[in-house]
Short mmCIF file of C-alpha atoms in Angstrom, two decimals:
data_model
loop_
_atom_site.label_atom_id
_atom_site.label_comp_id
_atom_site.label_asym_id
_atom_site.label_seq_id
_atom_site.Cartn_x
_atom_site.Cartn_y
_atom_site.Cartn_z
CA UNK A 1 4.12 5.89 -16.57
CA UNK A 2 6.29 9.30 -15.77
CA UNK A 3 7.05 10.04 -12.42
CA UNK A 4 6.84 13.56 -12.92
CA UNK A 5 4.24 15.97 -13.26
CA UNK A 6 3.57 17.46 -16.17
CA UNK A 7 4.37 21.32 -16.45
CA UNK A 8 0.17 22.00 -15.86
CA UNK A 9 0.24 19.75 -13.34
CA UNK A 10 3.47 21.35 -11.72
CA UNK A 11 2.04 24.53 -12.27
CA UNK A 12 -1.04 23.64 -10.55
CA UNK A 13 0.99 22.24 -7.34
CA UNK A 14 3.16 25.17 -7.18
CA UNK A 15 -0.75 27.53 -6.72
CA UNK A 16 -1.58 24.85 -3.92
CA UNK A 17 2.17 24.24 -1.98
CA UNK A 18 -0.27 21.90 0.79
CA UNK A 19 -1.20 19.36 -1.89
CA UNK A 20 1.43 16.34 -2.22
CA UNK A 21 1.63 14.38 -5.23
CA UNK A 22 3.87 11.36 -5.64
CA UNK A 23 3.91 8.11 -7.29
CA UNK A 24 0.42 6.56 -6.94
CA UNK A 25 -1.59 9.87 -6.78
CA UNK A 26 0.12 10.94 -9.80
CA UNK A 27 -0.50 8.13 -11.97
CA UNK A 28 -3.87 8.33 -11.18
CA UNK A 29 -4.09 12.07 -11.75
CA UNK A 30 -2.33 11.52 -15.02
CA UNK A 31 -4.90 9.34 -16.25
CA UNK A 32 -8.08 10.52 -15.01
CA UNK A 33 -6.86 13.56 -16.50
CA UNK A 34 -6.34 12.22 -19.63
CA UNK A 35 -10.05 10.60 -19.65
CA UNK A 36 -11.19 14.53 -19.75
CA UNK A 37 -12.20 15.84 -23.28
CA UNK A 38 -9.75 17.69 -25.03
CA UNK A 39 -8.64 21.11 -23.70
CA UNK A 40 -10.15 20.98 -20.27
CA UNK A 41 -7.99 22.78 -17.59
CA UNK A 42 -5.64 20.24 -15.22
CA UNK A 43 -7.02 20.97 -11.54
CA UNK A 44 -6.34 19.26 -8.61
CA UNK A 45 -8.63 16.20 -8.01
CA UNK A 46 -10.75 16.28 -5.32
CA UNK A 47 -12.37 13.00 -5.39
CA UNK A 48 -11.97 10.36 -2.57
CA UNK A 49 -10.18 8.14 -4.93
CA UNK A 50 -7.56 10.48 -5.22
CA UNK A 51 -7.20 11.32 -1.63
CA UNK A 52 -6.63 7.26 -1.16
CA UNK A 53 -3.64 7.58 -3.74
CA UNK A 54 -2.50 10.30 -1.44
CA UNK A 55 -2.28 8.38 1.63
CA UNK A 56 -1.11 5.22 0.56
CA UNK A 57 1.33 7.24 -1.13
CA UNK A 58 2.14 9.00 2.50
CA UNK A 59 2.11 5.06 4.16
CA UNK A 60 4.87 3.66 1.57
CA UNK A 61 7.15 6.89 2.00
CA UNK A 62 6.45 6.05 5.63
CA UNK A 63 7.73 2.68 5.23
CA UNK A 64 10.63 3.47 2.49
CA UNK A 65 12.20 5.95 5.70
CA UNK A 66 11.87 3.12 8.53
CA UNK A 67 13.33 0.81 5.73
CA UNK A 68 16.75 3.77 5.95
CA UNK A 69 16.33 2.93 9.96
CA UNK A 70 16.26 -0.73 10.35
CA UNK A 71 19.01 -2.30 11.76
CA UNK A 72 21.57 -3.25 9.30
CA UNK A 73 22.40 -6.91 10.44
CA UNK A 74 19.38 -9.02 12.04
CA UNK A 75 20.22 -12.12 14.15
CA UNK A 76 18.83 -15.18 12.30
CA UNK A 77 18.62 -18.72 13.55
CA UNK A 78 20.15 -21.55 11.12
CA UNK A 79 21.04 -25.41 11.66
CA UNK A 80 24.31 -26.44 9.78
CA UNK A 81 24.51 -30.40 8.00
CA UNK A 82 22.49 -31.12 11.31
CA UNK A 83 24.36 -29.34 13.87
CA UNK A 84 22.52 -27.58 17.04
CA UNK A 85 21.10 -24.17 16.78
CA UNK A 86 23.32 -21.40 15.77
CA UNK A 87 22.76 -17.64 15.72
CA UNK A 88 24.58 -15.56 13.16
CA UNK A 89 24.23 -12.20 11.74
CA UNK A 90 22.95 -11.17 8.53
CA UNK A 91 23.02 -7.96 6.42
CA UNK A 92 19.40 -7.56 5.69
CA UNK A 93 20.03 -5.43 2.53
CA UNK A 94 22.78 -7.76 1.08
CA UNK A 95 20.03 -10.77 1.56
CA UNK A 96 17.69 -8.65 -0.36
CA UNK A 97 20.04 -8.20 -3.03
CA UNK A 98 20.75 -12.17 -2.99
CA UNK A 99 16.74 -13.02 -3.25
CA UNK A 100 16.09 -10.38 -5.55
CA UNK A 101 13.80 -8.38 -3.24
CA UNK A 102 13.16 -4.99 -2.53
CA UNK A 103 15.22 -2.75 -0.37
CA UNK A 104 11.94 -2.58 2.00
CA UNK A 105 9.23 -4.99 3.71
CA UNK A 106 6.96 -6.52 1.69
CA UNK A 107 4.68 -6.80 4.95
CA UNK A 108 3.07 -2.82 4.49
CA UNK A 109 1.66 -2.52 8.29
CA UNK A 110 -1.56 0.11 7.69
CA UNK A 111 -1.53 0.17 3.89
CA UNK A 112 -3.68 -2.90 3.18
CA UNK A 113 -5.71 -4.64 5.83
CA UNK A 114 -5.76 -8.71 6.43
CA UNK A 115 -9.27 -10.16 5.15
CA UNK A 116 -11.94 -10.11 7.53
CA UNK A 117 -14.51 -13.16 7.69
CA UNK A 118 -18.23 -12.68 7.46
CA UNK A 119 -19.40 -12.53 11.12
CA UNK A 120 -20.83 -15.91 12.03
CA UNK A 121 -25.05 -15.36 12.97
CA UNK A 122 -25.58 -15.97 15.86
CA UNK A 123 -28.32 -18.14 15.44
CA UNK A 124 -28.91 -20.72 12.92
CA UNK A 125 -31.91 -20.06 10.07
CA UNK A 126 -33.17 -22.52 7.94
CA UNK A 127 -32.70 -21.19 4.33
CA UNK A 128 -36.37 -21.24 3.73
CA UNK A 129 -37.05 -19.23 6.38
CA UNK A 130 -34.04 -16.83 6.07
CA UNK A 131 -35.60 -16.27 2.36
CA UNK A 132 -39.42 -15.95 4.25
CA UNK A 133 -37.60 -13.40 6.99
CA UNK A 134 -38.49 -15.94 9.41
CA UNK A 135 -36.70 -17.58 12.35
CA UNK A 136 -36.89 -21.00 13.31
CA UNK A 137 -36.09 -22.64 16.69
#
């Protein structure tokens, strides 16, 4: 999918200078826009959907600039043919390079939450009487 906005698209973002539009907001705009029948006007989305893409859009640039702030090198721990512990120092980015990862965390603090459990009841039900809407002791 193009990264850039299309020129009614740009042309809409130039009217409104306060909305930002990057990466995931864009792709979505681009195709909920092109889900519209034929000849309908581009305008800014304002559905909630969309103002998700903007955020998590906001929360990886976020990341991507503390990514430019990290250290460089990062102590790390290793045990050579056996030997005791021994701390050396690693270039993060050139170990990213080696394992073929990104040049940022893959750990997005904020973007996507851990899974929560179901709260456990506090009292057990029989499944009879849950179904009823009865307790039993």
């Amino acid at each position: 999918m193009c990264s850039l906005p299309s020129k009614a698209q740009q042309q809409v973002l130039e009217f409104d200078p306060n909305v930002r539009v990057s990466g995931i907001a864009h792709a979505y705009w681009a195709v909920t826009h092109a889900r519209q029948p034929e000849g309908t006007a581009v305008s800014n989305p304002q559905s909630a959907t969309f103002y998700q893409m903007q955020h998590l859009d906001e929360m990886s640039s976020n990341l991507h600039d503390s990514v430019d702030q990290e250290r460089e090198y990062k102590k790390v721990t290793v045990r050579l043919q056996g030997s005791s512990d021994l701390a050396i120092s690693i270039n993060i980015k050139e170990l990213r390079a080696a394992l073929g990862l990104p040049n940022y965390t893959l750990v997005a603090d904020g973007i996507f939450r851990s899974p929560q459990p179901p709260p456990v009841p506090a009292k057990a039900v029989d499944d009879i009487a849950h179904i009823n809407g009865a307790e039993s002791d």
